[in-house]
PDB file of C-alpha atoms and ligand atoms in Angstrom:
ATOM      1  CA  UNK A   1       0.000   0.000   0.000  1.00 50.00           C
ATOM      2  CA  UNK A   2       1.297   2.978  -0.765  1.00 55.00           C
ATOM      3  CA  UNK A   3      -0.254   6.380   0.591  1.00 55.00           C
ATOM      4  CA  UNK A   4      -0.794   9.808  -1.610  1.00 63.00           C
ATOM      5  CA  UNK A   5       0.632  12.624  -0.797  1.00 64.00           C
ATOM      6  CA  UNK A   6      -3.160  14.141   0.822  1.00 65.00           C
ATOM      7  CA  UNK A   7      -3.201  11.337   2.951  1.00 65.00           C
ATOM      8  CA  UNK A   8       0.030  11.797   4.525  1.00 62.00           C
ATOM      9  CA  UNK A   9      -0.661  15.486   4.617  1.00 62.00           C
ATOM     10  CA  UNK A  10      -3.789  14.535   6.987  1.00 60.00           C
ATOM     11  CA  UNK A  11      -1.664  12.086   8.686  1.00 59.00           C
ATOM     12  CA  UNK A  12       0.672  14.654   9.255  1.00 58.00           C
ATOM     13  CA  UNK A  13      -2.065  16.975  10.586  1.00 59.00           C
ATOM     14  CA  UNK A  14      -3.436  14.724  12.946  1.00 57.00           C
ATOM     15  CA  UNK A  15      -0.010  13.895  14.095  1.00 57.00           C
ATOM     16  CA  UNK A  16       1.425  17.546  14.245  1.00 56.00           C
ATOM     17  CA  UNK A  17      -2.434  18.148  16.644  1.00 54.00           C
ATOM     18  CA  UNK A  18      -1.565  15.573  18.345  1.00 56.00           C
ATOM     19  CA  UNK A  19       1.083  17.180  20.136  1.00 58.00           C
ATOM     20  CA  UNK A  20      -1.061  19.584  21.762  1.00 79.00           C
ATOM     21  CA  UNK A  21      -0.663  23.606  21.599  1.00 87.00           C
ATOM     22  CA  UNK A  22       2.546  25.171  19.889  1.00 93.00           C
ATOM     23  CA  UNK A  23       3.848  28.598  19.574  1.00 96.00           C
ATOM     24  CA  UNK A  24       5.864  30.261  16.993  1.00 97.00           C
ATOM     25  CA  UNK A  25       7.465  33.594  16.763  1.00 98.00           C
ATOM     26  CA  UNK A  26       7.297  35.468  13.287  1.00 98.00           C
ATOM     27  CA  UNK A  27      10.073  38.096  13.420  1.00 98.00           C
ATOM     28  CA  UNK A  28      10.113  39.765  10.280  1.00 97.00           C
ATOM     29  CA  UNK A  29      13.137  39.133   9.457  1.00 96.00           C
ATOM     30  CA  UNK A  30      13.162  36.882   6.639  1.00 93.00           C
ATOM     31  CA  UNK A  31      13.730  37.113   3.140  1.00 87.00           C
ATOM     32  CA  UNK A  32      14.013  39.273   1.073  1.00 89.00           C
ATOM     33  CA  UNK A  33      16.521  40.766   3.279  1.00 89.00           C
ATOM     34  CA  UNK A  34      16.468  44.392   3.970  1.00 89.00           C
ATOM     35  CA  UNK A  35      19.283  46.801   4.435  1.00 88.00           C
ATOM     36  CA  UNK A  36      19.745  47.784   8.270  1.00 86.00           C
ATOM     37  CA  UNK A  37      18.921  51.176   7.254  1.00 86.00           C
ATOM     38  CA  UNK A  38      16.604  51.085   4.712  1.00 90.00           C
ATOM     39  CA  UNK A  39      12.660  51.224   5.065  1.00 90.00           C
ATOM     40  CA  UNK A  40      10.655  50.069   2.226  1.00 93.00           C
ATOM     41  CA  UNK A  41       6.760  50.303   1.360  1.00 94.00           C
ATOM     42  CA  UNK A  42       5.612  46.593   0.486  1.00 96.00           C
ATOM     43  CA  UNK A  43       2.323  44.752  -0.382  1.00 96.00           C
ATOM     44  CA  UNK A  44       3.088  41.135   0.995  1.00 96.00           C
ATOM     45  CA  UNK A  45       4.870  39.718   2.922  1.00 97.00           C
ATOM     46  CA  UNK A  46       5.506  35.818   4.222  1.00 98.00           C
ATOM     47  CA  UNK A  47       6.754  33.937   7.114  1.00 98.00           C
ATOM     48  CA  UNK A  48       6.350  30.825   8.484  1.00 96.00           C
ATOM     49  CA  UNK A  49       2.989  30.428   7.794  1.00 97.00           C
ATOM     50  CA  UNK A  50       1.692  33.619   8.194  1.00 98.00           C
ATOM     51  CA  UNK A  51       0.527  36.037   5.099  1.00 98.00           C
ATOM     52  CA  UNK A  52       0.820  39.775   5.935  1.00 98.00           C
ATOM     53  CA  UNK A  53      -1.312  42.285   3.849  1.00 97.00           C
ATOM     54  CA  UNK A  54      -2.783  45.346   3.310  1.00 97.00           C
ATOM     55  CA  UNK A  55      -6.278  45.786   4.358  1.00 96.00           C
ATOM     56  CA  UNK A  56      -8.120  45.953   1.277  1.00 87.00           C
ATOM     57  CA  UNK A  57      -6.734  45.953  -2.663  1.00 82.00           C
ATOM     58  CA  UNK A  58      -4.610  48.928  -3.107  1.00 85.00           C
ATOM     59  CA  UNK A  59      -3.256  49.603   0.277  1.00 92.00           C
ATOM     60  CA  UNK A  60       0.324  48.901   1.570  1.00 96.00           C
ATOM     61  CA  UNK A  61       2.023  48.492   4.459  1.00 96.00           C
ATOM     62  CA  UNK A  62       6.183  49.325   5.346  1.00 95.00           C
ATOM     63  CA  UNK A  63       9.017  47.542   6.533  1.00 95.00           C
ATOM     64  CA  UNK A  64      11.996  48.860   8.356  1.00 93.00           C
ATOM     65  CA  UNK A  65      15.750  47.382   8.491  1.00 92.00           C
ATOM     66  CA  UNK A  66      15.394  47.882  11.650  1.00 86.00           C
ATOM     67  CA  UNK A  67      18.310  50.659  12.010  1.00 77.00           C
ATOM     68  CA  UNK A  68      17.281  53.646   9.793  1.00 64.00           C
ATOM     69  CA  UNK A  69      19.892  56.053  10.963  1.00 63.00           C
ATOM     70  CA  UNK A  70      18.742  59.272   9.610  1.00 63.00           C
ATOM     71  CA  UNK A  71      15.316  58.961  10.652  1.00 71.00           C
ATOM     72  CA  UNK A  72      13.631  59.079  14.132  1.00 88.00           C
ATOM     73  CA  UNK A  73      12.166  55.225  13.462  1.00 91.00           C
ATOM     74  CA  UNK A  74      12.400  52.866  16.390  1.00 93.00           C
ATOM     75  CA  UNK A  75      15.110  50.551  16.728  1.00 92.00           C
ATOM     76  CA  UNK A  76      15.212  46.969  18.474  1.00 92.00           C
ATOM     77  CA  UNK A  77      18.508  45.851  16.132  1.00 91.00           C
ATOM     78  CA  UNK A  78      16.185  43.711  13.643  1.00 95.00           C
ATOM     79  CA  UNK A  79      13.860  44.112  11.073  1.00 96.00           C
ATOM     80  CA  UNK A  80      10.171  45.028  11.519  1.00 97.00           C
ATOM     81  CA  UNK A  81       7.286  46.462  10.284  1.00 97.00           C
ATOM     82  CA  UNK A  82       5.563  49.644  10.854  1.00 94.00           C
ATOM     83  CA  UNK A  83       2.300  51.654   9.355  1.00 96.00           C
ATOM     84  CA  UNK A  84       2.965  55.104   7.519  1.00 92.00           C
ATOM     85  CA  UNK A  85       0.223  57.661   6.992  1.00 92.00           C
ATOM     86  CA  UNK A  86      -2.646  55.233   4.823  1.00 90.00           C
ATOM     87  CA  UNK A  87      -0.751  51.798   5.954  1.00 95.00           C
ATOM     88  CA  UNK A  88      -3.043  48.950   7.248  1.00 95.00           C
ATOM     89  CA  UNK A  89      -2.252  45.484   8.120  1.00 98.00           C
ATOM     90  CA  UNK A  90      -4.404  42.366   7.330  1.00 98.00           C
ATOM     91  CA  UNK A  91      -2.701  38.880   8.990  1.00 98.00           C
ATOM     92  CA  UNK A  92      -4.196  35.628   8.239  1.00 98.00           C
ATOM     93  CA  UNK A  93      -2.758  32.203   7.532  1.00 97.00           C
ATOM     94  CA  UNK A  94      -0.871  30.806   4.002  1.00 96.00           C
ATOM     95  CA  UNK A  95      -3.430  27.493   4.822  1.00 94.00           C
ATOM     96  CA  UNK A  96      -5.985  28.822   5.686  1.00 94.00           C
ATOM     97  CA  UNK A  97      -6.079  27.723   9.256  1.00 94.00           C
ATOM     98  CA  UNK A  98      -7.273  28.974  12.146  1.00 96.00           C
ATOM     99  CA  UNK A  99      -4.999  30.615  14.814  1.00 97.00           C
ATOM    100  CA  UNK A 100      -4.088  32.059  17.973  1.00 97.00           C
ATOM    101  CA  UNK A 101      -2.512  35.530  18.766  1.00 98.00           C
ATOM    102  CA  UNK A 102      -0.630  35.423  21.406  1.00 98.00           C
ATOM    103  CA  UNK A 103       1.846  38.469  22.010  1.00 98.00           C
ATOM    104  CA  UNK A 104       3.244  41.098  19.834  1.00 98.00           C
ATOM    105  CA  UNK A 105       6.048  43.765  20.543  1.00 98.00           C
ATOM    106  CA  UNK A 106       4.770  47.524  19.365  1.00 98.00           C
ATOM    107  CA  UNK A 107       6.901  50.260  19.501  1.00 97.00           C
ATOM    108  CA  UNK A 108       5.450  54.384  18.729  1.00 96.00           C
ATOM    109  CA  UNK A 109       6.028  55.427  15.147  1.00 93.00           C
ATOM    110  CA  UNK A 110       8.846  57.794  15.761  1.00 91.00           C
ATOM    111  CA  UNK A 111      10.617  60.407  17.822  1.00 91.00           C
ATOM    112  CA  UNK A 112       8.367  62.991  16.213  1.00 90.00           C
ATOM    113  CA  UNK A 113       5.318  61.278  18.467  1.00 90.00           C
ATOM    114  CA  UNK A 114       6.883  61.093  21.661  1.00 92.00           C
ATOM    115  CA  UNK A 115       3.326  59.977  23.109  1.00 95.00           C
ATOM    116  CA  UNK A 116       1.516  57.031  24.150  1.00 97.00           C
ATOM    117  CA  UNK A 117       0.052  55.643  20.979  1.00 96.00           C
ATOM    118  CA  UNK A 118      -3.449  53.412  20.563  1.00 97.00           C
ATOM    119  CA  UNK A 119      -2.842  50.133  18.676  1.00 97.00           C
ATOM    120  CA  UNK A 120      -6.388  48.380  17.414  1.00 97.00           C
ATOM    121  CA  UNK A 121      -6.239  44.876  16.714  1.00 98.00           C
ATOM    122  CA  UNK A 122      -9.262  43.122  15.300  1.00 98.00           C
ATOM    123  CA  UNK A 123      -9.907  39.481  15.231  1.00 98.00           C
ATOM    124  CA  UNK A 124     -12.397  37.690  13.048  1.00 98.00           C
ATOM    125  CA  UNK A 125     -13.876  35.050  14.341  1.00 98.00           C
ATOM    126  CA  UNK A 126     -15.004  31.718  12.562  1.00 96.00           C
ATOM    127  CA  UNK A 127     -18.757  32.233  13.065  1.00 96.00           C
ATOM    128  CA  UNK A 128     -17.951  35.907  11.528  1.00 95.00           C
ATOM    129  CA  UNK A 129     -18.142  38.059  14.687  1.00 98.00           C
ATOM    130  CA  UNK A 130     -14.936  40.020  15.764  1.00 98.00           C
ATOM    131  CA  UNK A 131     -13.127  40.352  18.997  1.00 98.00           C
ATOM    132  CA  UNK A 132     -11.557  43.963  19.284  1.00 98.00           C
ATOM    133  CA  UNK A 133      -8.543  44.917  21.425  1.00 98.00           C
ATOM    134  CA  UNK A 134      -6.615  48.131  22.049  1.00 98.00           C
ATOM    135  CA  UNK A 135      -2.852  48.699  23.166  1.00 98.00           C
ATOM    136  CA  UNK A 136      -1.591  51.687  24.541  1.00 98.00           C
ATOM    137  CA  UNK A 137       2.265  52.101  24.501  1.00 98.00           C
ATOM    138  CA  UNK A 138       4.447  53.571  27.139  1.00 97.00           C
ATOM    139  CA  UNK A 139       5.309  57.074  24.663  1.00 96.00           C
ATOM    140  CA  UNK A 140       8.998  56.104  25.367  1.00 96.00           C
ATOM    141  CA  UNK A 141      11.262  55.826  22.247  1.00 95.00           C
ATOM    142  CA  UNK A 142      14.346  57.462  21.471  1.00 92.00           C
ATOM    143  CA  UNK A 143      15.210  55.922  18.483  1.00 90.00           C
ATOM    144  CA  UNK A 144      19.437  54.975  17.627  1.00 86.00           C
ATOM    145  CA  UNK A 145      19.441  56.054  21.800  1.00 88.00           C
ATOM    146  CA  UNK A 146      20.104  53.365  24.189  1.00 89.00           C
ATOM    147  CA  UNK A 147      16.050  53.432  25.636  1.00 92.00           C
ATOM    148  CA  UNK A 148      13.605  50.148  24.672  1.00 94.00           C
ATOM    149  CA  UNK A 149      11.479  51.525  21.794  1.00 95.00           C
ATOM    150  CA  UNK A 150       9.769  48.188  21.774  1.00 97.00           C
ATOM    151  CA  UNK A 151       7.084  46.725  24.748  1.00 98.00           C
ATOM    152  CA  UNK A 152       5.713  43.629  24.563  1.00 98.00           C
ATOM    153  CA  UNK A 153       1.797  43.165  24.714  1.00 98.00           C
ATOM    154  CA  UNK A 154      -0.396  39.853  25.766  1.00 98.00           C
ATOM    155  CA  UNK A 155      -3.934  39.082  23.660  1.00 98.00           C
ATOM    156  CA  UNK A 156      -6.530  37.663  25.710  1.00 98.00           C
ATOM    157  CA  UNK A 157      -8.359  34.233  25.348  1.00 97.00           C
ATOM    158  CA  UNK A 158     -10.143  35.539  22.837  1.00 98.00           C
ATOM    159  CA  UNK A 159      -7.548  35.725  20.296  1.00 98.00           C
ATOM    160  CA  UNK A 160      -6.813  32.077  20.495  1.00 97.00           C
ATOM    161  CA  UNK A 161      -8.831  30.727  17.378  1.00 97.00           C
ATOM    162  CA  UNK A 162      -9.393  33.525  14.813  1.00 98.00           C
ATOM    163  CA  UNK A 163      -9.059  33.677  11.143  1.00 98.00           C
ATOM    164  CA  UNK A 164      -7.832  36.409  10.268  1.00 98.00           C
ATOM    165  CA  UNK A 165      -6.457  39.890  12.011  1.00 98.00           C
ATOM    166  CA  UNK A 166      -6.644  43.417  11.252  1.00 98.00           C
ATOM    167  CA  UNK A 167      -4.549  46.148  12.526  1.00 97.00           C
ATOM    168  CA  UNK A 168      -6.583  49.403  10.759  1.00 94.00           C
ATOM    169  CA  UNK A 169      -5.015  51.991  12.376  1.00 93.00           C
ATOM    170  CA  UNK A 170      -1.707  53.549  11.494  1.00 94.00           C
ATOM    171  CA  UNK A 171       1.323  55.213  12.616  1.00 95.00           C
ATOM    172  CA  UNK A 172       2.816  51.905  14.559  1.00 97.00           C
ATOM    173  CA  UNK A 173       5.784  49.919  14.392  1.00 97.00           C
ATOM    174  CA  UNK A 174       5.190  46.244  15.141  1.00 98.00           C
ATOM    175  CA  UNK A 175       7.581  43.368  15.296  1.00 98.00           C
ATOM    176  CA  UNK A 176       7.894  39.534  17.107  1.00 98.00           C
ATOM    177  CA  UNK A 177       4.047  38.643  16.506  1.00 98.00           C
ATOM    178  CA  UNK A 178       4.042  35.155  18.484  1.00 98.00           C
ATOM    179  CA  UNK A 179       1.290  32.406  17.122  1.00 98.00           C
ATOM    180  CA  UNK A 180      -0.351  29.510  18.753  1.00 97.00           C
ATOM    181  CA  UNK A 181      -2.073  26.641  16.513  1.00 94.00           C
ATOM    182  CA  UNK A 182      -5.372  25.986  17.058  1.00 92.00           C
ATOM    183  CA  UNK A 183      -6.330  22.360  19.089  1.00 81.00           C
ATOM    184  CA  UNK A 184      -9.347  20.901  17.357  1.00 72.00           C
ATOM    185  CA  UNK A 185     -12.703  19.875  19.875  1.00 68.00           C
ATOM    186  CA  UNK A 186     -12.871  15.981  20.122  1.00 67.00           C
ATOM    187  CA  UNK A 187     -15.941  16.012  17.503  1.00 67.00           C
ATOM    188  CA  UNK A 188     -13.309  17.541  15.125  1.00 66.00           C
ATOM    189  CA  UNK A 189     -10.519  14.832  16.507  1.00 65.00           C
ATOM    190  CA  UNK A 190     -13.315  12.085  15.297  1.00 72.00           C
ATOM    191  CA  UNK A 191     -14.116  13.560  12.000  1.00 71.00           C
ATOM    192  CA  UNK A 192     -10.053  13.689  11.368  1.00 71.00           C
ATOM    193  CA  UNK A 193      -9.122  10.365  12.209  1.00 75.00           C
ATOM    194  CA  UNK A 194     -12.406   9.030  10.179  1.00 76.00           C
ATOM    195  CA  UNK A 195     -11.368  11.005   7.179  1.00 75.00           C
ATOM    196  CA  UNK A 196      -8.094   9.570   7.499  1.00 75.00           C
ATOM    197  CA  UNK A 197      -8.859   5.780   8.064  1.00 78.00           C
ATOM    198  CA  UNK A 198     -11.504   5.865   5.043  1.00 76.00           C
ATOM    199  CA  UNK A 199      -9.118   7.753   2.658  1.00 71.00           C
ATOM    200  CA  UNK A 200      -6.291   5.042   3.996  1.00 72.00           C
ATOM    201  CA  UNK A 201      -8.906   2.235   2.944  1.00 72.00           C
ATOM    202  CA  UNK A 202      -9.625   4.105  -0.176  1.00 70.00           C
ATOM    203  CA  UNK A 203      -5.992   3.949  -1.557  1.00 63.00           C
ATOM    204  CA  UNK A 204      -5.499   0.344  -0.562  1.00 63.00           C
ATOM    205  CA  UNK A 205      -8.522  -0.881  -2.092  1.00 62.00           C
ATOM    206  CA  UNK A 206      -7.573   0.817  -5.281  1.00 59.00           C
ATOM    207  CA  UNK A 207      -4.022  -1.415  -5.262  1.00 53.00           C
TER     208      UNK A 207
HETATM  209 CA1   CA B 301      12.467  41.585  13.872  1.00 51.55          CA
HETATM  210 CA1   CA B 302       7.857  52.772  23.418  1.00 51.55          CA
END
C-alpha cells in the first residue's frame, strides 16, 4: 500500500495536533533581506505560515531594516514592520487555518510622536463576529538612543482561534508577533481520524 501525498498530509495533521498547543514567533526578518537602514513600502509579505497584507486591494504596508539612521524610526537591532500615513495590516494564515494571537512587541512610530500611541487589533472570528482589542504604549522611544522603543503586549483568550487579524489603524511599528495553533474539539478529533482511516482504505482498495 502505498499512501498519496493528501493522505500523509492529513496524517501529518493529525499527528502535528496531536502534540497539543505550539507557539511560533514570526520576526520579520526573513527574506528578502532588507538593508539595516533602509525602510521600504511593500504589499506582501511571508513567514512561516503567516501572510501579511494590506487591508483591502490597493493599500500597503512598510518595513523597516530595523536601524534607519537618519530617521527618528524605532530601533530593536532587527527588522520590523511599521504603518505610515494610509498603511493597514491584514494577517491571516498561508493554509488557511485557524490561529491564535498570542503576544506582539509595538513600539510608537517615531521620535516625532513622543506619546503614548493606541494600537487596534481586530480578530475575526469563525462564526464571523470580531473580537476587538486596544494597546496603549508607554510614549517612550528614542530611536538609535540606548532606551527600549519596543514593549511587549499579551492578547486575551479571545484571540486564540481567529481567522484572520486586522490592525486598521496607522502610525505603529510592530515586530515579534508570536502564534499559537489551534487544538481541534474531540468532535473535530473524530471527523479527522475518520477522514483519514476511510481515505487510507480508499488507496489500498484501489491497489
Ligand atoms: Ca524583527
Ligand atoms: Ca515605546
Amino acid at each position: 500500500m502505498k499512501l498519496g501525498t493528501p493522505a500523509l498530509m492529513l496524517l501529518l495533521a493529525v499527528w502535528s495536533q496531536a502534540q497539543g498547543t505550539f507557539q511560533w514567533t514570526v520576526t520579520f526578518d526573513g527574506g528578502p533581506q532588507i538593508a539595516p537602514n533602509h525602510i521600504l513600502g511593500i504589499n506582501y509579505y511571508y513567514e512561516q505560515g503567516i501572510e501579511f497584507a494590506p487591508i483591502g486591494q490597493n493599500g500597503q504596508f512598510t518595513r523597516s531594516g530595523g536601524q534607519p539612521d537618519q530617521t527618528g524610526f524605532p530601533r530593536n537591532g532587527t527588522a520590523y514592520l511599521l504603518a505610515g500615513l494610509g498603511d493597514s495590516l491584514s494577517v491571516s494564515s498561508a493554509f488557511g487555518a485557524r490561529f491564535g494571537l498570542v503576544s506582539v512587541d509595538l513600539a510608537e512610530f517615531s521620535t516625532l510622536y513622543q506619546s503614548p500611541l493606541s494600537v487596534q487589533f481586530v480578530g475575526y472570528k469563525l462564526d464571523g463576529s470580531t473580537v476587538t482589542t486596544e494597546f496603549v504604549t508607554d510614549g517612550i522611544i528614542d530611536g538609535a538612543g540606548p532606551l527600549n522603543d519596543f514593549q511587549t503586549f499579551y492578547f486575551d483568550s479571545r484571540f486564540a482561534d481567529v481567522t484572520r487579524v486586522e490592525v486598521p489603524t496607522y502610525r505603529w511599528s510592530l515586530d515579534n508577533m508570536v502564534f499559537s495553533n489551534v487544538v481541534p474539539e474531540p468532535s473535530t478529533w473524530a471527523l479527522l481520524l475518520l477522514g483519514a482511516a476511510l481515505f487510507g482504505q480508499r488507496v489500498f482498495k484501489q491497489k
